[in-house]
Amino acid sequence: MPRTTTRRLAGTAVAAAITATGLLGTGTLGTGTASAETVAPLDRCWGISPNIVDQPYSTARLFVSPDGPGRVTAAVRDISSFWGGGYESVGRLDWHNLRTGKRGTAVDAAPIRLYVNGPTFRLNTGTGPVRVTLSAVNRNALWSIPTTSCSGTLQVR
């Protein structure tokens, strides 16, 4: 096989491996997504998986995309489970617009599996700095386990 073909195949294999591990588009490696998505840092949330022998629930950021003036979508993307059946994560995001005083709560349930995104929240907060607090309850067929909560501030335009 010619050397250039071997290099192309090796480059394709590396790109496929990086994509499969979820590193592209998360701000870790690569150029990110085409939207105006940003990463909002949070204090670290912790929790054990309801599957016990699994990756712990641990996140310290939200991925935020604008949905129009004063509206955003905030998603948890960096949690996963090694188990084929995974578990369900019911996330709760409490928010408080620091400029207007407006408050609200959004709840979403999402299946957690290997490389599957977590809960996604659609918020109509109004513009300005918005303080958010994230918490979750993770459950399988046997029991539910709550996580700690974590907070941060979003800048909503």
mmCIF file with all atom_site columns, C-alpha atoms in Angstrom, residues 61 71 110:
data_model
loop_
_atom_site.group_PDB
_atom_site.id
_atom_site.type_symbol
_atom_site.label_atom_id
_atom_site.label_alt_id
_atom_site.label_comp_id
_atom_site.label_asym_id
_atom_site.label_entity_id
_atom_site.label_seq_id
_atom_site.pdbx_PDB_ins_code
_atom_site.Cartn_x
_atom_site.Cartn_y
_atom_site.Cartn_z
_atom_site.occupancy
_atom_site.B_iso_or_equiv
_atom_site.pdbx_formal_charge
_atom_site.auth_seq_id
_atom_site.auth_comp_id
_atom_site.auth_asym_id
_atom_site.auth_atom_id
_atom_site.pdbx_PDB_model_num
ATOM 1 C CA . ARG A 1 61  ? -20.353 22.500 33.399 1.00 0.00 ? 61  ARG A CA 1
ATOM 2 C CA . ARG A 1 71  ? -33.924 32.111 26.010 1.00 0.00 ? 71  ARG A CA 1
ATOM 3 C CA . ALA A 1 110 ? -32.617 11.431 30.209 1.00 0.00 ? 110 ALA A CA 1
#
